[in-house]
Structure formats: structure tokens, C-alpha cells
Coordinates of C-alpha atoms and ligand atoms in Angstrom, one line a residue:
M1 CA 4.7 -25.5 4.7
L2 CA 2.3 -23.6 7.0
N3 CA 0.2 -21.3 4.8
G4 CA -0.8 -17.9 6.1
C5 CA -4.5 -17.4 6.8
M6 CA -4.9 -14.3 4.6
M7 CA -6.9 -13.5 1.5
D8 CA -3.9 -14.3 -0.7
D9 CA -6.2 -15.0 -3.6
Y10 CA -7.5 -11.4 -3.7
Q11 CA -6.5 -10.4 -7.2
L12 CA -5.0 -6.9 -7.8
N13 CA -7.1 -5.5 -10.6
L14 CA -7.0 -2.0 -12.1
S15 CA -10.8 -1.9 -12.1
Y16 CA -10.5 -1.5 -8.3
V17 CA -8.7 1.8 -8.9
L18 CA -11.7 3.1 -10.9
E19 CA -14.3 1.8 -8.4
R20 CA -12.5 3.4 -5.5
A21 CA -12.3 6.8 -7.2
G22 CA -16.0 6.6 -8.2
S23 CA -17.2 5.8 -4.7
L24 CA -14.8 7.9 -2.6
F25 CA -13.5 10.8 -4.6
H26 CA -16.4 11.7 -6.9
R27 CA -16.0 15.4 -6.0
N28 CA -12.3 15.7 -6.9
E29 CA -11.4 17.4 -10.1
I30 CA -9.7 16.5 -13.4
V31 CA -8.7 19.4 -15.7
T32 CA -7.5 19.5 -19.3
R33 CA -6.0 22.5 -21.1
N34 CA -7.4 22.3 -24.6
A35 CA -5.4 23.2 -27.7
D36 CA -7.2 26.6 -27.9
G37 CA -6.1 27.5 -24.4
S38 CA -9.6 27.0 -22.8
L39 CA -9.8 24.7 -19.7
F40 CA -12.1 21.8 -19.5
R41 CA -12.9 20.5 -16.0
Y42 CA -15.0 17.7 -14.6
T43 CA -15.1 15.5 -11.5
Y44 CA -14.0 11.9 -10.8
G45 CA -17.7 11.3 -10.5
D46 CA -18.1 12.3 -14.2
Y47 CA -15.0 10.4 -15.0
Y48 CA -16.2 7.2 -13.4
G49 CA -19.4 7.1 -15.4
R50 CA -17.8 8.1 -18.7
T51 CA -15.1 5.5 -18.3
K52 CA -17.7 2.8 -17.9
Q53 CA -19.6 4.1 -20.9
L54 CA -16.3 3.7 -22.9
S55 CA -15.9 0.1 -21.7
N56 CA -19.5 -0.6 -22.9
A57 CA -18.8 1.1 -26.2
L58 CA -15.7 -0.9 -26.8
K59 CA -17.6 -4.1 -25.9
R60 CA -20.2 -3.2 -28.4
L61 CA -17.4 -2.8 -31.0
G62 CA -16.4 -6.4 -30.3
V63 CA -13.4 -5.8 -28.0
K64 CA -12.7 -9.0 -26.0
E65 CA -10.4 -9.9 -23.2
G66 CA -6.8 -9.8 -24.3
D67 CA -7.5 -7.6 -27.4
R68 CA -5.1 -4.7 -27.8
V69 CA -6.8 -1.3 -28.0
A70 CA -4.4 1.5 -28.9
T71 CA -4.5 5.2 -28.2
L72 CA -2.9 7.9 -30.3
C73 CA -3.5 10.8 -28.0
W74 CA -2.1 13.8 -26.2
N75 CA -2.4 14.1 -22.4
H76 CA -6.0 14.8 -21.6
H77 CA -9.0 13.5 -19.6
R78 CA -10.3 11.3 -22.4
H79 CA -7.0 9.6 -22.6
L80 CA -7.3 9.0 -18.8
E81 CA -10.8 7.4 -19.5
A82 CA -9.1 5.0 -21.9
Y83 CA -6.4 4.3 -19.4
L84 CA -8.9 2.5 -17.2
A85 CA -11.8 1.6 -19.4
I86 CA -9.6 -0.7 -21.5
P87 CA -7.7 -2.7 -18.8
A88 CA -10.7 -2.9 -16.5
M89 CA -12.7 -4.9 -19.1
G90 CA -9.7 -7.2 -19.6
A91 CA -8.4 -5.7 -22.8
V92 CA -4.9 -4.2 -23.2
L93 CA -4.2 -0.5 -23.4
H94 CA -1.5 0.2 -26.0
T95 CA -0.3 3.8 -25.9
L96 CA 1.2 4.8 -29.3
N97 CA 4.0 7.4 -29.4
L98 CA 2.7 10.2 -31.6
R99 CA 6.2 11.5 -32.2
L100 CA 7.4 8.4 -34.0
H101 CA 7.7 8.1 -37.7
P102 CA 4.7 6.4 -39.4
S103 CA 6.9 3.5 -40.5
D104 CA 7.8 2.8 -36.8
L105 CA 4.1 3.2 -35.8
T106 CA 3.2 0.7 -38.6
Y107 CA 5.7 -1.8 -37.2
I108 CA 4.6 -1.3 -33.6
A109 CA 0.8 -1.4 -34.2
R110 CA 1.2 -4.5 -36.5
H111 CA 3.4 -6.2 -33.9
A112 CA 0.9 -5.5 -31.2
E113 CA -2.0 -6.5 -33.5
D114 CA -4.1 -3.5 -32.4
T115 CA -7.8 -4.1 -33.0
V116 CA -9.1 -0.6 -32.3
I117 CA -7.3 2.8 -32.2
I118 CA -8.6 5.7 -30.3
A119 CA -7.1 8.8 -31.8
D120 CA -7.2 12.5 -31.4
R121 CA -8.7 14.3 -34.4
S122 CA -5.6 16.6 -34.4
L123 CA -3.5 13.4 -35.0
L124 CA -5.5 12.0 -37.9
P125 CA -3.0 13.3 -40.5
L126 CA -0.5 11.0 -38.7
L127 CA -2.8 8.1 -38.3
E128 CA -3.9 8.2 -41.9
Q129 CA -0.3 7.5 -42.9
F130 CA -0.2 4.1 -41.4
K131 CA -3.7 2.8 -40.6
G132 CA -4.0 1.2 -44.0
D133 CA -1.1 -1.1 -43.2
L134 CA -2.7 -2.7 -40.1
P135 CA -4.5 -6.0 -41.0
S136 CA -5.7 -6.4 -37.4
L137 CA -7.4 -3.0 -37.2
R138 CA -11.2 -3.1 -37.1
H139 CA -12.2 0.4 -35.8
V140 CA -10.9 3.9 -35.4
V141 CA -12.6 6.0 -32.7
V142 CA -11.9 9.8 -33.0
I143 CA -11.7 12.1 -30.1
P144 CA -12.9 15.5 -31.4
D145 CA -10.1 17.5 -29.6
D146 CA -9.8 20.3 -32.1
G147 CA -13.0 20.2 -34.1
P148 CA -15.7 17.8 -35.2
T149 CA -15.0 14.2 -36.1
P150 CA -14.8 13.9 -39.9
A151 CA -17.4 11.8 -41.8
G152 CA -16.4 8.1 -42.1
Y153 CA -15.0 7.9 -38.5
L154 CA -16.7 6.8 -35.3
D155 CA -17.0 9.8 -32.9
Y156 CA -15.9 9.2 -29.3
E157 CA -18.5 11.3 -27.8
Q158 CA -21.4 10.0 -29.9
L159 CA -20.2 6.5 -29.3
I160 CA -20.1 6.7 -25.5
A161 CA -23.3 8.8 -25.2
A162 CA -25.4 5.9 -26.3
E163 CA -24.0 3.6 -23.5
S164 CA -24.8 2.8 -19.9
N165 CA -22.6 4.1 -17.2
Q166 CA -22.8 0.8 -15.4
F167 CA -20.3 -2.0 -16.1
D168 CA -19.7 -4.9 -13.8
Y169 CA -16.0 -5.5 -14.5
P170 CA -14.7 -9.1 -14.5
R171 CA -12.5 -10.3 -11.7
L172 CA -9.3 -11.0 -13.6
D173 CA -6.3 -13.0 -12.6
E174 CA -3.8 -10.3 -11.6
R175 CA -1.3 -11.6 -14.1
T176 CA -3.6 -10.7 -16.9
A177 CA -2.0 -8.2 -19.4
A178 CA -3.3 -4.7 -18.7
A179 CA -1.2 -2.3 -20.8
M180 CA 1.7 -2.1 -23.2
C181 CA 4.3 0.3 -24.4
Y182 CA 7.1 0.0 -26.9
T183 CA 10.6 1.3 -26.2
S184 CA 12.2 3.5 -28.7
G185 CA 14.5 0.8 -30.1
T186 CA 17.5 3.0 -31.2
T187 CA 19.1 -0.3 -32.1
G188 CA 16.9 -2.7 -33.9
N189 CA 13.1 -2.7 -33.9
P190 CA 11.1 -1.3 -31.0
K191 CA 10.4 -3.8 -28.3
G192 CA 7.1 -4.2 -26.5
V193 CA 6.8 -4.2 -22.8
L194 CA 3.5 -5.8 -21.5
Y195 CA 2.4 -4.7 -18.1
S196 CA 0.1 -6.8 -15.9
H197 CA -2.7 -5.7 -13.6
R198 CA -0.5 -6.8 -10.7
S199 CA 2.6 -4.9 -11.8
A200 CA 0.6 -1.7 -12.5
M201 CA -1.2 -1.9 -9.1
L202 CA 2.0 -2.5 -7.1
H203 CA 3.8 0.2 -9.0
S204 CA 0.9 2.6 -8.2
M205 CA 1.2 1.8 -4.6
A206 CA 4.9 2.5 -4.7
V207 CA 4.3 5.9 -6.3
T208 CA 2.1 6.8 -3.3
M209 CA 4.7 6.0 -0.7
T210 CA 6.0 8.9 1.4
D211 CA 9.6 8.1 0.6
T212 CA 9.0 7.9 -3.2
L213 CA 6.6 10.5 -4.8
A214 CA 4.1 10.5 -2.0
V215 CA 1.2 11.0 -4.4
G216 CA -2.0 11.5 -2.3
E217 CA -5.4 13.0 -2.3
N218 CA -4.2 16.5 -1.6
D219 CA -2.1 16.6 -4.7
A220 CA -2.7 18.3 -8.0
I221 CA -0.6 16.4 -10.6
L222 CA 0.6 17.7 -13.9
P223 CA 2.1 15.0 -16.1
V224 CA 4.1 16.8 -18.7
V225 CA 5.6 13.5 -19.5
P226 CA 3.4 12.1 -22.3
M227 CA 0.9 9.3 -21.5
F228 CA 2.6 7.3 -24.2
H229 CA 6.0 7.4 -22.4
A230 CA 6.0 4.6 -19.9
N231 CA 2.4 5.3 -18.7
A232 CA 3.3 8.9 -17.8
W233 CA 5.5 7.3 -15.2
G234 CA 2.6 5.7 -13.5
L235 CA 1.2 9.0 -12.3
P236 CA -2.3 8.5 -13.8
Y237 CA -3.0 5.2 -12.0
A238 CA -1.6 6.5 -8.8
A239 CA -3.7 9.7 -9.1
V240 CA -7.0 7.8 -9.7
L241 CA -6.1 5.4 -6.8
T242 CA -5.7 8.3 -4.4
G243 CA -8.2 10.7 -5.9
A244 CA -5.5 13.3 -6.6
K245 CA -6.5 16.1 -8.9
M246 CA -5.2 15.7 -12.4
V247 CA -4.1 18.6 -14.6
F248 CA -3.5 17.6 -18.2
P249 CA -1.6 20.0 -20.5
G250 CA -3.1 18.8 -23.8
P251 CA -0.9 19.3 -26.9
N252 CA 0.8 22.6 -25.9
L253 CA 4.0 22.1 -23.9
Q254 CA 5.5 25.5 -24.2
P255 CA 7.2 26.6 -20.9
E256 CA 5.0 29.7 -20.6
V257 CA 1.8 27.6 -21.0
L258 CA 3.0 25.0 -18.4
L259 CA 3.9 27.7 -15.9
D260 CA 0.5 29.4 -16.3
L261 CA -1.2 26.0 -15.8
M262 CA 0.9 25.2 -12.7
A263 CA 0.1 28.5 -11.1
R264 CA -3.6 28.7 -12.0
E265 CA -4.4 25.1 -11.0
K266 CA -2.2 25.1 -7.9
V267 CA -0.2 22.1 -9.1
T268 CA 1.7 20.3 -6.4
L269 CA 3.7 17.8 -8.5
A270 CA 4.7 18.0 -12.1
A271 CA 6.8 15.5 -14.0
G272 CA 8.8 15.6 -17.2
V273 CA 12.2 15.1 -18.9
P274 CA 15.1 17.5 -18.3
T275 CA 14.8 19.3 -21.6
I276 CA 11.3 20.5 -20.6
W277 CA 12.6 21.8 -17.3
L278 CA 15.7 23.5 -18.8
G279 CA 13.2 25.6 -20.8
I280 CA 11.1 26.3 -17.8
L281 CA 14.1 27.3 -15.7
A282 CA 15.4 29.7 -18.3
L283 CA 11.9 31.4 -18.5
L284 CA 11.6 31.6 -14.7
D285 CA 15.1 33.2 -14.5
A286 CA 14.1 35.7 -17.2
N287 CA 10.9 36.6 -15.3
P288 CA 11.4 36.3 -11.6
G289 CA 8.2 36.4 -9.6
K290 CA 5.9 36.3 -12.6
W291 CA 4.3 33.0 -11.5
D292 CA 3.2 32.1 -8.0
L293 CA 4.5 28.5 -7.7
S294 CA 4.1 28.3 -4.0
S295 CA 1.8 25.2 -4.3
V296 CA 4.5 23.2 -6.1
R297 CA 6.0 20.7 -3.7
T298 CA 8.2 18.9 -6.3
M299 CA 9.1 18.5 -9.9
V300 CA 9.9 14.9 -10.9
I301 CA 12.6 14.9 -13.5
G302 CA 13.9 11.8 -15.2
G303 CA 14.2 10.0 -18.5
S304 CA 17.7 11.3 -18.8
A305 CA 20.1 12.9 -16.3
A306 CA 18.9 16.0 -14.6
P307 CA 21.9 18.5 -14.7
P308 CA 23.0 19.5 -11.2
A309 CA 23.1 23.1 -12.3
M310 CA 19.4 22.9 -13.1
I311 CA 18.5 21.2 -9.8
D312 CA 20.6 23.9 -8.0
G313 CA 19.0 26.8 -10.0
F314 CA 15.5 25.7 -9.2
K315 CA 16.2 25.4 -5.5
R316 CA 18.3 28.4 -4.9
R317 CA 16.7 30.9 -7.3
H318 CA 13.1 29.8 -7.1
N319 CA 12.8 27.6 -4.0
L320 CA 11.6 24.7 -6.2
I321 CA 12.6 21.1 -5.3
V322 CA 13.5 18.6 -8.0
T323 CA 13.0 14.9 -7.4
H324 CA 15.5 13.2 -9.8
A325 CA 14.2 9.8 -10.8
W326 CA 15.5 6.9 -12.8
G327 CA 13.5 4.4 -14.7
M328 CA 12.8 2.7 -18.0
T329 CA 9.8 1.6 -20.0
E330 CA 10.9 -1.9 -18.9
T331 CA 10.6 -0.9 -15.2
S332 CA 7.0 0.6 -15.4
P333 CA 9.0 2.9 -15.0
I334 CA 10.1 4.0 -11.5
G335 CA 13.3 2.2 -10.3
S336 CA 15.1 4.7 -8.1
L337 CA 14.9 8.3 -7.0
A338 CA 17.2 10.7 -5.3
R339 CA 16.1 11.4 -1.7
V340 CA 18.4 12.8 0.9
K341 CA 18.4 10.3 3.8
H342 CA 17.8 11.3 7.4
H343 CA 21.4 11.4 8.4
M344 CA 22.0 14.2 6.0
A345 CA 18.9 16.3 7.0
D346 CA 21.1 19.1 8.3
A347 CA 23.9 18.8 5.7
P348 CA 24.9 22.0 3.8
H349 CA 23.1 22.7 0.5
E350 CA 26.2 21.7 -1.6
E351 CA 26.3 18.2 0.0
K352 CA 22.6 17.7 -0.6
L353 CA 22.9 18.9 -4.2
K354 CA 25.4 16.0 -4.8
V355 CA 22.8 13.6 -3.6
W356 CA 19.9 15.2 -5.5
S357 CA 22.1 14.9 -8.6
T358 CA 22.5 11.1 -8.4
Q359 CA 19.9 8.8 -9.8
G360 CA 19.1 8.0 -6.2
F361 CA 18.6 4.6 -4.5
S362 CA 16.1 2.0 -5.5
V363 CA 12.4 2.3 -4.5
P364 CA 11.0 -0.5 -2.3
F365 CA 10.7 -3.9 -4.1
V366 CA 13.2 -2.9 -6.9
E367 CA 16.6 -4.5 -6.4
T368 CA 19.8 -3.2 -8.0
R369 CA 23.2 -4.5 -8.7
H370 CA 25.9 -3.7 -11.3
V371 CA 28.2 -6.2 -13.0
D372 CA 31.4 -6.1 -15.1
E373 CA 31.6 -7.4 -18.7
E374 CA 31.9 -11.0 -17.5
G375 CA 28.8 -10.6 -15.4
K376 CA 30.7 -10.5 -12.1
V377 CA 28.8 -8.5 -9.4
L378 CA 30.7 -5.3 -8.5
P379 CA 31.3 -3.6 -5.1
W380 CA 29.2 -0.6 -4.0
D381 CA 32.2 1.6 -3.7
G382 CA 31.0 4.7 -5.6
E383 CA 33.8 4.2 -8.1
T384 CA 33.6 1.0 -10.0
M385 CA 31.6 1.3 -13.2
G386 CA 29.4 -1.5 -14.5
E387 CA 26.1 -2.3 -16.1
L388 CA 23.1 -1.8 -13.9
Q389 CA 20.8 -4.8 -13.5
V390 CA 17.4 -4.7 -11.7
R391 CA 14.7 -7.0 -10.6
G392 CA 11.3 -6.6 -9.0
P393 CA 7.6 -7.1 -9.4
W394 CA 7.2 -4.3 -11.9
V395 CA 10.3 -5.1 -14.0
A396 CA 9.8 -6.8 -17.4
A397 CA 10.6 -10.5 -17.4
S398 CA 10.7 -10.7 -21.2
Y399 CA 9.7 -8.6 -24.2
Y400 CA 6.4 -9.2 -25.9
N401 CA 6.8 -11.8 -28.7
N402 CA 10.4 -11.1 -29.2
S403 CA 12.9 -13.9 -28.7
E404 CA 15.8 -11.9 -30.2
Q405 CA 16.1 -9.8 -27.1
A406 CA 16.2 -12.8 -24.6
D407 CA 19.8 -12.0 -23.7
R408 CA 18.6 -8.8 -21.9
F409 CA 17.4 -11.1 -19.1
T410 CA 19.9 -13.1 -17.0
P411 CA 19.5 -16.7 -16.1
D412 CA 19.2 -15.8 -12.4
G413 CA 16.3 -13.5 -13.0
W414 CA 17.6 -9.9 -13.5
F415 CA 17.0 -7.4 -16.3
K416 CA 20.1 -5.9 -18.0
T417 CA 19.4 -2.2 -18.2
G418 CA 22.2 -1.1 -20.6
D419 CA 23.0 1.7 -18.2
I420 CA 26.5 2.1 -16.9
V421 CA 26.6 3.1 -13.3
T422 CA 28.5 3.4 -10.1
I423 CA 26.8 2.5 -6.8
N424 CA 28.0 3.9 -3.5
A425 CA 28.0 2.4 -0.1
D426 CA 24.6 4.0 0.7
G427 CA 23.1 2.5 -2.5
Y428 CA 23.0 5.7 -4.5
L429 CA 23.3 5.1 -8.3
T430 CA 25.1 7.4 -10.6
I431 CA 24.6 6.9 -14.3
T432 CA 27.7 7.7 -16.3
D433 CA 26.2 6.6 -19.6
R434 CA 23.9 4.4 -21.6
S435 CA 26.2 1.6 -22.9
K436 CA 25.5 2.7 -26.5
D437 CA 26.7 6.3 -25.7
V438 CA 29.9 5.4 -23.9
I439 CA 33.0 7.0 -25.2
K440 CA 36.1 4.7 -25.2
S441 CA 39.2 6.8 -25.8
G442 CA 42.4 4.8 -26.0
G443 CA 40.7 2.0 -24.0
E444 CA 39.5 4.4 -21.2
W445 CA 35.9 5.2 -20.5
I446 CA 34.8 8.8 -20.5
S447 CA 31.4 9.7 -19.0
T448 CA 29.4 11.8 -21.4
V449 CA 26.8 12.5 -18.7
A450 CA 29.4 14.0 -16.3
L451 CA 30.8 16.2 -19.1
E452 CA 27.5 17.5 -20.2
N453 CA 26.4 18.2 -16.7
A454 CA 29.5 20.3 -16.2
I455 CA 29.0 22.2 -19.5
M456 CA 25.4 22.9 -18.6
S457 CA 26.6 24.5 -15.3
H458 CA 28.2 27.3 -17.4
P459 CA 25.8 30.3 -17.1
A460 CA 25.6 30.9 -20.8
V461 CA 24.7 27.4 -21.7
L462 CA 21.1 26.2 -22.2
E463 CA 21.8 22.6 -23.4
A464 CA 24.8 20.4 -24.0
A465 CA 25.3 16.9 -25.3
V466 CA 28.6 15.1 -25.4
F467 CA 29.1 12.2 -27.8
A468 CA 31.8 10.1 -29.4
A469 CA 33.5 11.3 -32.5
V470 CA 35.9 9.0 -34.4
H471 CA 39.5 9.8 -33.8
P472 CA 42.4 8.6 -35.9
K473 CA 44.7 7.9 -32.9
W474 CA 42.4 7.3 -29.9
D475 CA 39.5 5.5 -31.7
E476 CA 37.0 7.9 -30.1
R477 CA 37.2 11.3 -28.5
P478 CA 34.5 13.4 -26.8
L479 CA 32.9 16.2 -28.9
A480 CA 30.4 18.6 -27.3
A481 CA 27.3 20.1 -28.9
V482 CA 26.3 23.3 -27.2
V483 CA 23.2 25.5 -27.3
F484 CA 23.6 28.9 -25.7
K485 CA 20.8 30.8 -23.9
P486 CA 19.2 33.5 -26.0
G487 CA 21.5 36.5 -26.3
Q488 CA 24.4 34.7 -24.6
S489 CA 27.6 32.9 -25.7
A490 CA 31.0 31.8 -24.6
T491 CA 34.2 31.0 -26.5
K492 CA 35.6 27.4 -26.8
D493 CA 38.5 28.4 -24.5
E494 CA 36.1 29.7 -21.9
L495 CA 34.1 26.5 -22.0
R496 CA 37.3 24.4 -21.8
A497 CA 38.5 26.5 -18.8
H498 CA 35.1 26.0 -17.1
L499 CA 35.7 22.2 -17.3
E500 CA 39.4 22.0 -16.6
P501 CA 39.3 22.1 -12.8
H502 CA 36.8 19.1 -12.6
F503 CA 38.2 16.5 -15.1
A504 CA 41.4 14.7 -16.0
K505 CA 42.9 16.3 -19.1
F506 CA 42.1 13.4 -21.4
W507 CA 38.4 13.7 -20.5
L508 CA 38.0 17.2 -22.0
P509 CA 36.1 17.4 -25.3
D510 CA 38.4 17.8 -28.3
D511 CA 36.0 20.4 -29.7
F512 CA 32.7 22.2 -29.2
V513 CA 30.1 22.7 -31.9
V514 CA 27.5 25.4 -31.4
L515 CA 24.0 24.5 -32.5
D516 CA 20.6 26.2 -32.4
A517 CA 19.0 23.2 -30.9
I518 CA 20.1 19.7 -30.0
P519 CA 18.2 17.0 -31.8
K520 CA 15.7 15.3 -29.5
T521 CA 14.2 11.8 -29.4
S522 CA 10.5 11.1 -29.6
V523 CA 10.3 11.5 -25.8
G524 CA 12.5 14.6 -25.6
K525 CA 15.9 13.2 -24.8
F526 CA 19.1 14.3 -26.5
Q527 CA 19.4 12.2 -29.6
K528 CA 23.1 11.4 -29.6
I529 CA 22.8 8.9 -32.5
K530 CA 21.8 11.9 -34.7
L531 CA 24.8 13.9 -33.5
R532 CA 27.1 11.0 -34.2
E533 CA 25.6 10.7 -37.7
Q534 CA 26.1 14.4 -38.4
Y535 CA 29.4 15.0 -36.5
G536 CA 30.9 11.6 -36.1
D537 CA 33.7 12.3 -38.6
Y538 CA 34.2 15.9 -37.5
L539 CA 37.6 15.3 -35.9
V540 CA 38.8 13.2 -38.7
K541 CA 37.9 15.9 -41.2
Q542 CA 39.6 18.5 -39.1
A543 CA 42.8 16.4 -38.8
Ligands
ADP601 P1 14.0 5.3 -24.5 O1 14.7 4.0 -24.6 O2 13.0 5.6 -25.6 O3 14.8 6.4 -24.1 P2 13.1 4.9 -21.8 O4 12.4 6.1 -21.2 O5 12.5 3.6 -21.4 O6 12.9 5.0 -23.3 O7 14.6 5.0 -21.5 C1 15.1 4.5 -20.3 C2 16.5 5.0 -20.2 O8 16.6 6.4 -20.0 C3 17.3 4.4 -19.1 O9 17.9 3.2 -19.4 C4 18.4 5.5 -18.9 O10 19.5 5.3 -19.8 C5 17.7 6.7 -19.2 N1 17.3 7.4 -18.0 C6 16.1 7.4 -17.4 N2 16.1 8.2 -16.3 C7 17.4 8.7 -16.2 C8 18.0 9.6 -15.3 N3 17.4 10.1 -14.2 N4 19.4 9.9 -15.5 C9 20.0 9.4 -16.5 N5 19.4 8.5 -17.4 C10 18.1 8.2 -17.3

């Protein structure tokens, strides 16, 4: 073999991201909306020094390379300091999901063997319910987000104030673990995904590419997606790498608050799950022209399927462009996103909407295929449904210390996503379901995603989730849970008539239940498992 003559031993380290921001972008801003509505702002220059102070403080607390240091925090600038201070020194940032039940957090923090937890003061009531069950825990550091740190805890600000703002970070092997995140584990225990410096750096580069999210120095980025949900989709690292302004929403994620922040801070890119954006769209529709959102170049929506009616409503009524993205905690998370390709540049809006409503095609370095139940690779014909498998440099190769889940990884090096998709000839993926949500009625698959997208295109509907209800004859039949917009409603017959032109008769939901709200998961997705628990026997009872 003839080797290339390049610096192939140059190791991709996250500390580089911090050093770059400190030396090149020290004037650029980072803003946090505090719980009381006030705004905190400082520069990347301030951020750089404080992040190094935090690394020094953690070192003084005894944190060593490989130790897991957890955060239990909202989205704010101090969380961003932890995002780099911990991996840069060779320790592992473990973001804990503050919406989980204390028993899940106990399992997760014990499994990860967290040694230090950095927690917001406002979340101490949660932390206090599980910190006593963590044998590995040595210190809790409290961020005084909503008042002074209580006695008996280390205070974040006091701790770092005593430290130097210089830290000569080690040159780490790029395969060194940098961060970890647990998936929700709706079946079985949560599973840990352990990112490396290399995977985080390559993912950040991908986030900056023009054909993906094009994050750059001119951006002002608002991650509504929590920093404990798959690294806020990689936006924080991409922002520090490029010096993009960061705008953090803190704990308050009300649509009104987010819109105020987007307008005031001239946000260019905001990201979150569809349920957040459904609320925002409803508020914009009710108050046209109230907010100047002319700075916004796109809203990245993913985590579950973005309803086409929402994508259409944002574009047509408010001239706002949605970038529909697909990903998983296991894929760092960005796997694909819905871009209209060049040959469709002049296509009519309706044709583009169809493309924007897919989960898009894979981003560079992520490969996709779909397979049948025997593992046979299926054709890209836009019709044949199968399980999506992916591989690439920021896709998990195994779960952390978990041999039970080894069958999620194929012998030929692919990760089984558990998502059921079709792929068309241009490589666009359409997710029809997660395998655990699929409805099998008399042996035929019915796509819950397609049905709920269609129900959510009814003008009176705010949210809809379709799920499997047990049926005496057909095993399972679709049942729809519907939430109407304030002051609006529709009859079941009207909803059925709205769906009829688009689906085969046997696809139509057997019934509709009207709810005040659809139960949501810890990251804001429709919680179909809850709906199945509550309404799974609804049709049997009615029969
Ligand atoms: P959790 O398992 O807690 O929901 P993840 O965010 O890792 O955590 O979930 C990943 C899953 O979310 C994917 O496997 C897929 O089912 C779903 N998902 C993500 N993005 C989309 C999207 N754009 N459309 C439909 N489903 C999506």
C-alpha cells in the first residue's frame, strides 16, 4: 500500500472547537433568557475563559480522563460551558433528561456511573429524589439559575471564580469518549449512546455544510430542542466551531416567549420537535404580523414527523421555511434532511411540499438502506416498506455496556433503526411508522404517520395521534386521538370525510377520541404507548 503523505495522525478533538472560538470569534455573542424573563448576554471571549475555569474546577474536584460528569440543566450558556469544559479535559459529558421520572434517572446515572452532577438550582427538587441512590456520585455543583445556591452544595460561580482561565488541554486520541446520552427506552431499560471526539467533530462539520443546515458565523441559533436530547441535535458544537451567535431559551418554552426571543435576537435558525412548532404556528395564525421574523432563514423540525399541513402553513401564511430532519440519539443525531434538489428548483409549491414532507435524503457520510423481515435489502421504488438501517462515522456501533441490545447491529456493520420507511429512486425516505407503533389490521400494515398527517391538515385540528386499538376481528384497528384548536371543533363524520379521498377504506380510523392534550414523551413526542394503555381496549368495549 502506498500511504498518503498527509497529517493523518491529526486527532479530531473537541478542545479545538473551543480554542478556535476563543481566538477567532471572541466578539460574538451568546444570550440566555433567564426564568424571570431577563436576558443574560456575554461573548465567546467570556465563554472561552469561563469554560477553562470550569475545566480547572472539575480537575480540582478530582475529575479524571474518562470520568462521567453529568448535567441536569435547561438550555443556557452555563450548560454550553459544560458542553466543552468536560470533553476537552478528557472526561465525558453526560446530559441527563430532566423530564424523566426519578427512577429512570437513578437507573441511567447509576449505569453511567456519574461522578459529578452539575445541576440547575431550579431542578434540585428533582435531583434530591435520586442523588442518594448513586454510589459513584462524589460532588454536586449547583448553577444558581433562579436564586442562590442552598447551603451544603458547591456553587458553580464560586467554584469557577477561584480558578485560572488557562487550561492546556490534552491531545486525545480522537476515539476517546466525549459525551453520552441515553435513549428513552420505551421498551426495556434506557440505552446509553457514547459519542467520541471524532464522531462529534465530524457531525459538527456536517451540520455546517451548505446542503445540510449551513450553520455559519452569520447565524443566530435558537435550540429549542433540549441540550439533553441528542446534544441539541449537534447545534451547540457546530455553533462554537463557527462562532455563530447562540440564543438559549432557558426553562420557558411557551410559544409566545419563543417568538419574542426569535424576533428580538434576530434568530436565523431555530430547532425543535413538531409539537413545539404546532403551538407556534397556531399563535402566529392568531396574531398575524405581531412578530418580525424576517431574520429567520429556517426552522429545523424533527424528532417525529413534521405534518405537511404545518410545513405548508408556515411557508404560505408566514413565509417561513421548515427544514424537516430525521435522526436518532444513536445517529448523533442528524441522518437525513428534506432538501429540494436542483432539478426541482422551479417546481410548483405543491410538488416541493411533497419533498419537504419526506424525511429527506441522507446527509454526507450517512448511508441508508431498508430491509424486509428476513434482512433482504429492498428496492428504492418509493413503495416497498421495510426497516431503515444506517451506517456512518457518527452512528453508534454498540450501546454502552449493554450486551442485550447487540441484535440492533447487523453483522455487516449497519444499525437497525426500528423505523419503517419507503425510499424512492432519488433516495428520499418516508417514515411510515416506528416498528413499535405499526398497526397490523388483518395482516395489512397501516401507516399511523400518514393518517395523523392527514388529520392534522383539517383546519380545526391542532394535534392528532393515531394508534393501534385491539379489535376482535382484525386484531388491530386504527384509533385517532384528536385535539382541536381553541374554540374550534369538527364532528367525527367531518373528520372521516376529510380523510376519505386520500386513503383506502380499510385505512380509515374506526373512531376518533377527542382529548384536551395528547400525552407527550420526555422530549415532546406523542406518547402512543400511553394512548394504547388508556384506549387500547376502546373498540372491544364498544363492540
Ligand atoms: P426517543 O427514542 O426518546 O424518541 P430519539 O429522539 O433518539 O429518542 O428518537 C429517534 C426516533 O424518532 C427515530 O427512530 C424516529 O422514529 C423518530 N424520528 C426522528 N425524526 C423524525 C422525523 N423527521 N419524522 C418521523 N420520525 C422521526
